[in-house]
Amino acid sequence: MKQGTHSPAGEFSRRQVFQKIQGASAAASVVSISTGMPRSASAENTKSRSEGYAVRKSEAEWKAALSQRQYEILREGGTERPHTSILEWEDRTGTFFCAGCGTALFESEAKFHSGTGWPSFATALDGVEVEQTNALQANLGGSELRCKTCGGHLGDVFRDGWIFQGTPAAVSGKRFCIDGSALVFKPSDGSDPVVGDT
């Protein structure tokens, strides 16, 4: 997604919000030595969301299995509006799973409140695939995250964990910024799962 464009939901992407937060002076120095601001990893990533993944469905099957918001995020790479997922405020012990295929993605011990409006984690489980990108893109604009099992878009990872002192991200140096609608939380106490797009 190019800077200034909107996500399918008509909102600015998480990457655009982060770029604005970084400040004009840092961005200006990068722009002067490059061809422009890095584009969204989700927009630049041309890898299929189906080919090469263990769980594959037709688009019609995905649309039948997912809510509209889940489909828009997981299958089309969209971004939900900040502060719209119930999982942003979920603090119980448990595990976060892919809403598309049920793969374990994040543990609650890695979750922290970043103030961005999206569920944030300091580390990920093996079920998360991080887009391979150049250092400039990874440092300034982040890298796209997908479910390693079904290829569903989850969000982005940024190398700004050091900003969040007193959180697990300060130790990992990373912030996994996730669309809550891509997740289902299963509490350790056995209570009912919480679907992130509710």
PDB file of C-alpha atoms in Angstrom:
ATOM      1  CA  MET A   1       0.000   0.000   0.000  1.00  0.00           C
ATOM      2  CA  LYS A   2       1.480   3.362  -0.973  1.00  0.00           C
ATOM      3  CA  GLN A   3       1.785   6.166   1.523  1.00  0.00           C
ATOM      4  CA  GLY A   4      -1.423   8.168   1.511  1.00  0.00           C
ATOM      5  CA  THR A   5      -3.611   5.315   0.337  1.00  0.00           C
ATOM      6  CA  HIS A   6      -6.086   3.558   2.536  1.00  0.00           C
ATOM      7  CA  SER A   7      -6.700  -0.019   3.617  1.00  0.00           C
ATOM      8  CA  PRO A   8      -9.733  -1.862   2.188  1.00  0.00           C
ATOM      9  CA  ALA A   9     -11.701  -0.684   5.227  1.00  0.00           C
ATOM     10  CA  GLY A  10     -11.005   2.928   4.238  1.00  0.00           C
ATOM     11  CA  GLU A  11      -8.640   3.595   7.136  1.00  0.00           C
ATOM     12  CA  PHE A  12      -4.935   4.426   7.195  1.00  0.00           C
ATOM     13  CA  SER A  13      -2.749   1.374   7.573  1.00  0.00           C
ATOM     14  CA  ARG A  14      -0.815   0.629  10.721  1.00  0.00           C
ATOM     15  CA  ARG A  15       2.401   1.216   8.756  1.00  0.00           C
ATOM     16  CA  GLN A  16       1.285   4.728   7.773  1.00  0.00           C
ATOM     17  CA  VAL A  17       0.449   5.590  11.378  1.00  0.00           C
ATOM     18  CA  PHE A  18       3.859   4.347  12.479  1.00  0.00           C
ATOM     19  CA  GLN A  19       5.628   6.348   9.767  1.00  0.00           C
ATOM     20  CA  LYS A  20       3.948   9.530  10.987  1.00  0.00           C
ATOM     21  CA  ILE A  21       4.950   8.769  14.593  1.00  0.00           C
ATOM     22  CA  GLN A  22       8.597   8.302  13.614  1.00  0.00           C
ATOM     23  CA  GLY A  23       8.893  12.001  12.893  1.00  0.00           C
ATOM     24  CA  ALA A  24       9.576  14.130   9.890  1.00  0.00           C
ATOM     25  CA  SER A  25      13.311  14.543  10.486  1.00  0.00           C
ATOM     26  CA  ALA A  26      14.084  10.819  10.509  1.00  0.00           C
ATOM     27  CA  ALA A  27      11.866  10.224   7.495  1.00  0.00           C
ATOM     28  CA  ALA A  28      13.429  13.124   5.599  1.00  0.00           C
ATOM     29  CA  SER A  29      16.942  11.724   5.982  1.00  0.00           C
ATOM     30  CA  VAL A  30      15.822   8.338   4.704  1.00  0.00           C
ATOM     31  CA  VAL A  31      13.906   9.846   1.792  1.00  0.00           C
ATOM     32  CA  SER A  32      16.920  11.844   0.725  1.00  0.00           C
ATOM     33  CA  ILE A  33      19.019   8.695   0.277  1.00  0.00           C
ATOM     34  CA  SER A  34      16.331   6.470  -1.175  1.00  0.00           C
ATOM     35  CA  THR A  35      13.728   6.600  -3.891  1.00  0.00           C
ATOM     36  CA  GLY A  36      10.976   7.346  -1.383  1.00  0.00           C
ATOM     37  CA  MET A  37       9.263   6.000   1.687  1.00  0.00           C
ATOM     38  CA  PRO A  38       9.053   2.202   1.861  1.00  0.00           C
ATOM     39  CA  ARG A  39       5.732   0.807   0.771  1.00  0.00           C
ATOM     40  CA  SER A  40       3.638  -1.476   2.909  1.00  0.00           C
ATOM     41  CA  ALA A  41       5.100  -4.961   3.057  1.00  0.00           C
ATOM     42  CA  SER A  42       1.625  -6.351   2.494  1.00  0.00           C
ATOM     43  CA  ALA A  43       1.289  -4.350  -0.729  1.00  0.00           C
ATOM     44  CA  GLU A  44       4.803  -5.177  -1.933  1.00  0.00           C
ATOM     45  CA  ASN A  45       4.654  -8.842  -0.987  1.00  0.00           C
ATOM     46  CA  THR A  46       3.569 -10.638  -4.146  1.00  0.00           C
ATOM     47  CA  LYS A  47       3.778 -14.104  -2.596  1.00  0.00           C
ATOM     48  CA  SER A  48       0.512 -16.012  -2.928  1.00  0.00           C
ATOM     49  CA  ARG A  49      -1.614 -16.385   0.208  1.00  0.00           C
ATOM     50  CA  SER A  50      -2.439 -19.942  -0.932  1.00  0.00           C
ATOM     51  CA  GLU A  51       0.432 -21.544  -2.842  1.00  0.00           C
ATOM     52  CA  GLY A  52       2.930 -23.340  -0.642  1.00  0.00           C
ATOM     53  CA  TYR A  53       0.772 -23.355   2.495  1.00  0.00           C
ATOM     54  CA  ALA A  54      -0.530 -26.531   4.165  1.00  0.00           C
ATOM     55  CA  VAL A  55      -4.107 -25.239   4.491  1.00  0.00           C
ATOM     56  CA  ARG A  56      -5.527 -24.149   1.140  1.00  0.00           C
ATOM     57  CA  LYS A  57      -9.093 -23.266   0.241  1.00  0.00           C
ATOM     58  CA  SER A  58     -10.826 -21.617  -2.669  1.00  0.00           C
ATOM     59  CA  GLU A  59     -11.813 -17.981  -2.208  1.00  0.00           C
ATOM     60  CA  ALA A  60     -15.452 -19.100  -1.974  1.00  0.00           C
ATOM     61  CA  GLU A  61     -14.546 -21.533   0.822  1.00  0.00           C
ATOM     62  CA  TRP A  62     -12.619 -18.829   2.707  1.00  0.00           C
ATOM     63  CA  LYS A  63     -15.551 -16.407   2.362  1.00  0.00           C
ATOM     64  CA  ALA A  64     -17.927 -19.043   3.755  1.00  0.00           C
ATOM     65  CA  ALA A  65     -15.621 -19.899   6.677  1.00  0.00           C
ATOM     66  CA  LEU A  66     -14.665 -16.363   7.771  1.00  0.00           C
ATOM     67  CA  SER A  67     -16.544 -13.223   8.753  1.00  0.00           C
ATOM     68  CA  GLN A  68     -16.311 -10.319   6.321  1.00  0.00           C
ATOM     69  CA  ARG A  69     -13.707  -8.548   8.472  1.00  0.00           C
ATOM     70  CA  GLN A  70     -11.671 -11.742   8.954  1.00  0.00           C
ATOM     71  CA  TYR A  71     -11.686 -12.347   5.198  1.00  0.00           C
ATOM     72  CA  GLU A  72     -10.653  -8.767   4.443  1.00  0.00           C
ATOM     73  CA  ILE A  73      -7.688  -9.030   6.806  1.00  0.00           C
ATOM     74  CA  LEU A  74      -6.559 -12.643   6.499  1.00  0.00           C
ATOM     75  CA  ARG A  75      -7.104 -13.146   2.767  1.00  0.00           C
ATOM     76  CA  GLU A  76      -6.834  -9.601   1.332  1.00  0.00           C
ATOM     77  CA  GLY A  77      -4.182  -8.140   3.650  1.00  0.00           C
ATOM     78  CA  GLY A  78      -6.410  -5.407   5.065  1.00  0.00           C
ATOM     79  CA  THR A  79      -5.963  -3.496   8.316  1.00  0.00           C
ATOM     80  CA  GLU A  80      -8.665  -3.039  10.916  1.00  0.00           C
ATOM     81  CA  ARG A  81      -9.275   0.343  12.526  1.00  0.00           C
ATOM     82  CA  PRO A  82      -7.362   0.792  15.802  1.00  0.00           C
ATOM     83  CA  HIS A  83      -9.219   0.092  19.062  1.00  0.00           C
ATOM     84  CA  THR A  84     -11.854  -2.062  17.320  1.00  0.00           C
ATOM     85  CA  SER A  85     -10.823  -5.563  18.428  1.00  0.00           C
ATOM     86  CA  ILE A  86     -11.885  -6.936  21.786  1.00  0.00           C
ATOM     87  CA  LEU A  87      -8.485  -8.654  21.974  1.00  0.00           C
ATOM     88  CA  GLU A  88      -6.693  -5.326  22.434  1.00  0.00           C
ATOM     89  CA  TRP A  89      -7.853  -5.438  26.066  1.00  0.00           C
ATOM     90  CA  GLU A  90      -7.534  -9.214  26.626  1.00  0.00           C
ATOM     91  CA  ASP A  91      -5.096  -9.788  29.509  1.00  0.00           C
ATOM     92  CA  ARG A  92      -5.864 -13.322  30.673  1.00  0.00           C
ATOM     93  CA  THR A  93      -3.351 -16.156  30.402  1.00  0.00           C
ATOM     94  CA  GLY A  94      -3.739 -18.194  27.241  1.00  0.00           C
ATOM     95  CA  THR A  95      -2.827 -18.580  23.596  1.00  0.00           C
ATOM     96  CA  PHE A  96      -3.800 -16.630  20.472  1.00  0.00           C
ATOM     97  CA  PHE A  97      -4.611 -18.734  17.395  1.00  0.00           C
ATOM     98  CA  CYS A  98      -5.139 -17.998  13.696  1.00  0.00           C
ATOM     99  CA  ALA A  99      -8.843 -17.359  13.007  1.00  0.00           C
ATOM    100  CA  GLY A 100      -8.423 -18.980   9.605  1.00  0.00           C
ATOM    101  CA  CYS A 101      -6.848 -22.329  10.460  1.00  0.00           C
ATOM    102  CA  GLY A 102      -6.319 -22.616  14.221  1.00  0.00           C
ATOM    103  CA  THR A 103      -2.510 -22.446  14.249  1.00  0.00           C
ATOM    104  CA  ALA A 104      -0.999 -21.221  17.544  1.00  0.00           C
ATOM    105  CA  LEU A 105       0.592 -17.805  16.939  1.00  0.00           C
ATOM    106  CA  PHE A 106       1.224 -15.915  20.197  1.00  0.00           C
ATOM    107  CA  GLU A 107       1.342 -16.572  23.955  1.00  0.00           C
ATOM    108  CA  SER A 108      -0.276 -14.132  26.380  1.00  0.00           C
ATOM    109  CA  GLU A 109       3.048 -13.662  28.231  1.00  0.00           C
ATOM    110  CA  ALA A 110       4.357 -11.851  25.141  1.00  0.00           C
ATOM    111  CA  LYS A 111       1.368  -9.453  24.924  1.00  0.00           C
ATOM    112  CA  PHE A 112       1.701  -5.852  26.037  1.00  0.00           C
ATOM    113  CA  HIS A 113      -0.207  -2.586  25.639  1.00  0.00           C
ATOM    114  CA  SER A 114       1.593  -0.459  23.053  1.00  0.00           C
ATOM    115  CA  GLY A 115      -0.984   2.327  22.903  1.00  0.00           C
ATOM    116  CA  THR A 116      -1.330   1.876  19.136  1.00  0.00           C
ATOM    117  CA  GLY A 117      -4.839   0.405  19.273  1.00  0.00           C
ATOM    118  CA  TRP A 118      -3.880  -3.030  17.948  1.00  0.00           C
ATOM    119  CA  PRO A 119      -2.985  -6.126  19.992  1.00  0.00           C
ATOM    120  CA  SER A 120       0.804  -6.099  20.344  1.00  0.00           C
ATOM    121  CA  PHE A 121       3.249  -8.862  21.184  1.00  0.00           C
ATOM    122  CA  ALA A 122       6.998  -8.914  21.863  1.00  0.00           C
ATOM    123  CA  THR A 123       7.589 -12.378  20.421  1.00  0.00           C
ATOM    124  CA  ALA A 124       5.793 -14.886  18.222  1.00  0.00           C
ATOM    125  CA  LEU A 125       5.447 -18.651  18.139  1.00  0.00           C
ATOM    126  CA  ASP A 126       6.720 -20.810  15.262  1.00  0.00           C
ATOM    127  CA  GLY A 127       3.338 -20.515  13.495  1.00  0.00           C
ATOM    128  CA  VAL A 128       4.124 -16.928  12.426  1.00  0.00           C
ATOM    129  CA  GLU A 129       5.898 -16.274   9.116  1.00  0.00           C
ATOM    130  CA  VAL A 130       7.880 -13.030   8.838  1.00  0.00           C
ATOM    131  CA  GLU A 131       8.317 -11.565   5.368  1.00  0.00           C
ATOM    132  CA  GLN A 132      11.929 -11.433   4.252  1.00  0.00           C
ATOM    133  CA  THR A 133      12.659  -7.843   3.297  1.00  0.00           C
ATOM    134  CA  ASN A 134      15.577  -5.448   3.018  1.00  0.00           C
ATOM    135  CA  ALA A 135      16.977  -3.729   6.110  1.00  0.00           C
ATOM    136  CA  LEU A 136      15.581  -0.290   5.214  1.00  0.00           C
ATOM    137  CA  GLN A 137      12.040  -1.639   4.833  1.00  0.00           C
ATOM    138  CA  ALA A 138      12.314  -3.735   8.000  1.00  0.00           C
ATOM    139  CA  ASN A 139      13.673  -0.857  10.084  1.00  0.00           C
ATOM    140  CA  LEU A 140      11.469   1.947   8.808  1.00  0.00           C
ATOM    141  CA  GLY A 141       8.286   0.323   7.557  1.00  0.00           C
ATOM    142  CA  GLY A 142       8.191  -3.094   9.175  1.00  0.00           C
ATOM    143  CA  SER A 143       7.661  -6.534   7.669  1.00  0.00           C
ATOM    144  CA  GLU A 144       4.421  -8.327   6.905  1.00  0.00           C
ATOM    145  CA  LEU A 145       3.389 -11.235   9.137  1.00  0.00           C
ATOM    146  CA  ARG A 146       1.433 -14.235   7.900  1.00  0.00           C
ATOM    147  CA  CYS A 147       0.186 -17.465   9.361  1.00  0.00           C
ATOM    148  CA  LYS A 148       2.752 -20.097   8.396  1.00  0.00           C
ATOM    149  CA  THR A 149      -0.014 -22.700   7.920  1.00  0.00           C
ATOM    150  CA  CYS A 150      -2.657 -20.901   5.808  1.00  0.00           C
ATOM    151  CA  GLY A 151      -0.895 -17.753   4.560  1.00  0.00           C
ATOM    152  CA  GLY A 152      -3.381 -15.441   6.249  1.00  0.00           C
ATOM    153  CA  HIS A 153      -2.228 -11.839   6.806  1.00  0.00           C
ATOM    154  CA  LEU A 154      -1.821 -11.118  10.531  1.00  0.00           C
ATOM    155  CA  GLY A 155      -0.260  -7.665  10.719  1.00  0.00           C
ATOM    156  CA  ASP A 156       3.282  -6.297  10.763  1.00  0.00           C
ATOM    157  CA  VAL A 157       6.412  -6.529  12.895  1.00  0.00           C
ATOM    158  CA  PHE A 158       8.381  -3.387  13.731  1.00  0.00           C
ATOM    159  CA  ARG A 159      11.861  -3.056  15.230  1.00  0.00           C
ATOM    160  CA  ASP A 160      10.808  -0.409  17.745  1.00  0.00           C
ATOM    161  CA  GLY A 161      10.420  -2.561  20.853  1.00  0.00           C
ATOM    162  CA  TRP A 162      13.013  -0.490  22.686  1.00  0.00           C
ATOM    163  CA  ILE A 163      10.472   2.358  22.858  1.00  0.00           C
ATOM    164  CA  PHE A 164       8.208   0.309  25.156  1.00  0.00           C
ATOM    165  CA  GLN A 165      10.334   0.259  28.297  1.00  0.00           C
ATOM    166  CA  GLY A 166       9.052  -2.002  31.069  1.00  0.00           C
ATOM    167  CA  THR A 167       7.401  -4.392  28.581  1.00  0.00           C
ATOM    168  CA  PRO A 168       8.599  -7.647  27.006  1.00  0.00           C
ATOM    169  CA  ALA A 169       9.124  -5.692  23.751  1.00  0.00           C
ATOM    170  CA  ALA A 170      11.973  -3.715  25.345  1.00  0.00           C
ATOM    171  CA  VAL A 171      13.801  -7.039  25.709  1.00  0.00           C
ATOM    172  CA  SER A 172      12.967  -8.505  22.273  1.00  0.00           C
ATOM    173  CA  GLY A 173      13.401  -5.192  20.425  1.00  0.00           C
ATOM    174  CA  LYS A 174      10.331  -6.000  18.353  1.00  0.00           C
ATOM    175  CA  ARG A 175       6.636  -5.140  18.286  1.00  0.00           C
ATOM    176  CA  PHE A 176       4.352  -7.604  16.528  1.00  0.00           C
ATOM    177  CA  CYS A 177       1.379  -5.359  15.716  1.00  0.00           C
ATOM    178  CA  ILE A 178      -1.560  -7.652  14.959  1.00  0.00           C
ATOM    179  CA  ASP A 179      -5.049  -7.228  13.575  1.00  0.00           C
ATOM    180  CA  GLY A 180      -7.209  -8.685  16.346  1.00  0.00           C
ATOM    181  CA  SER A 181      -9.717  -9.933  13.783  1.00  0.00           C
ATOM    182  CA  ALA A 182      -7.089 -12.393  12.540  1.00  0.00           C
ATOM    183  CA  LEU A 183      -6.996 -14.055  15.971  1.00  0.00           C
ATOM    184  CA  VAL A 184      -8.955 -16.272  18.334  1.00  0.00           C
ATOM    185  CA  PHE A 185      -7.906 -16.245  21.999  1.00  0.00           C
ATOM    186  CA  LYS A 186      -8.207 -19.440  24.036  1.00  0.00           C
ATOM    187  CA  PRO A 187      -7.865 -18.820  27.783  1.00  0.00           C
ATOM    188  CA  SER A 188      -5.792 -21.280  29.822  1.00  0.00           C
ATOM    189  CA  ASP A 189      -8.603 -21.620  32.362  1.00  0.00           C
ATOM    190  CA  GLY A 190     -10.763 -23.447  29.800  1.00  0.00           C
ATOM    191  CA  SER A 191     -13.365 -20.701  29.468  1.00  0.00           C
ATOM    192  CA  ASP A 192     -14.901 -19.936  26.076  1.00  0.00           C
ATOM    193  CA  PRO A 193     -12.628 -18.770  23.240  1.00  0.00           C
ATOM    194  CA  VAL A 194     -12.790 -15.089  22.275  1.00  0.00           C
ATOM    195  CA  VAL A 195     -13.028 -14.295  18.556  1.00  0.00           C
ATOM    196  CA  GLY A 196     -11.081 -11.139  17.760  1.00  0.00           C
ATOM    197  CA  ASP A 197     -13.586  -9.564  15.397  1.00  0.00           C
ATOM    198  CA  THR A 198     -16.337  -9.320  17.991  1.00  0.00           C
TER     199      THR A 198
END
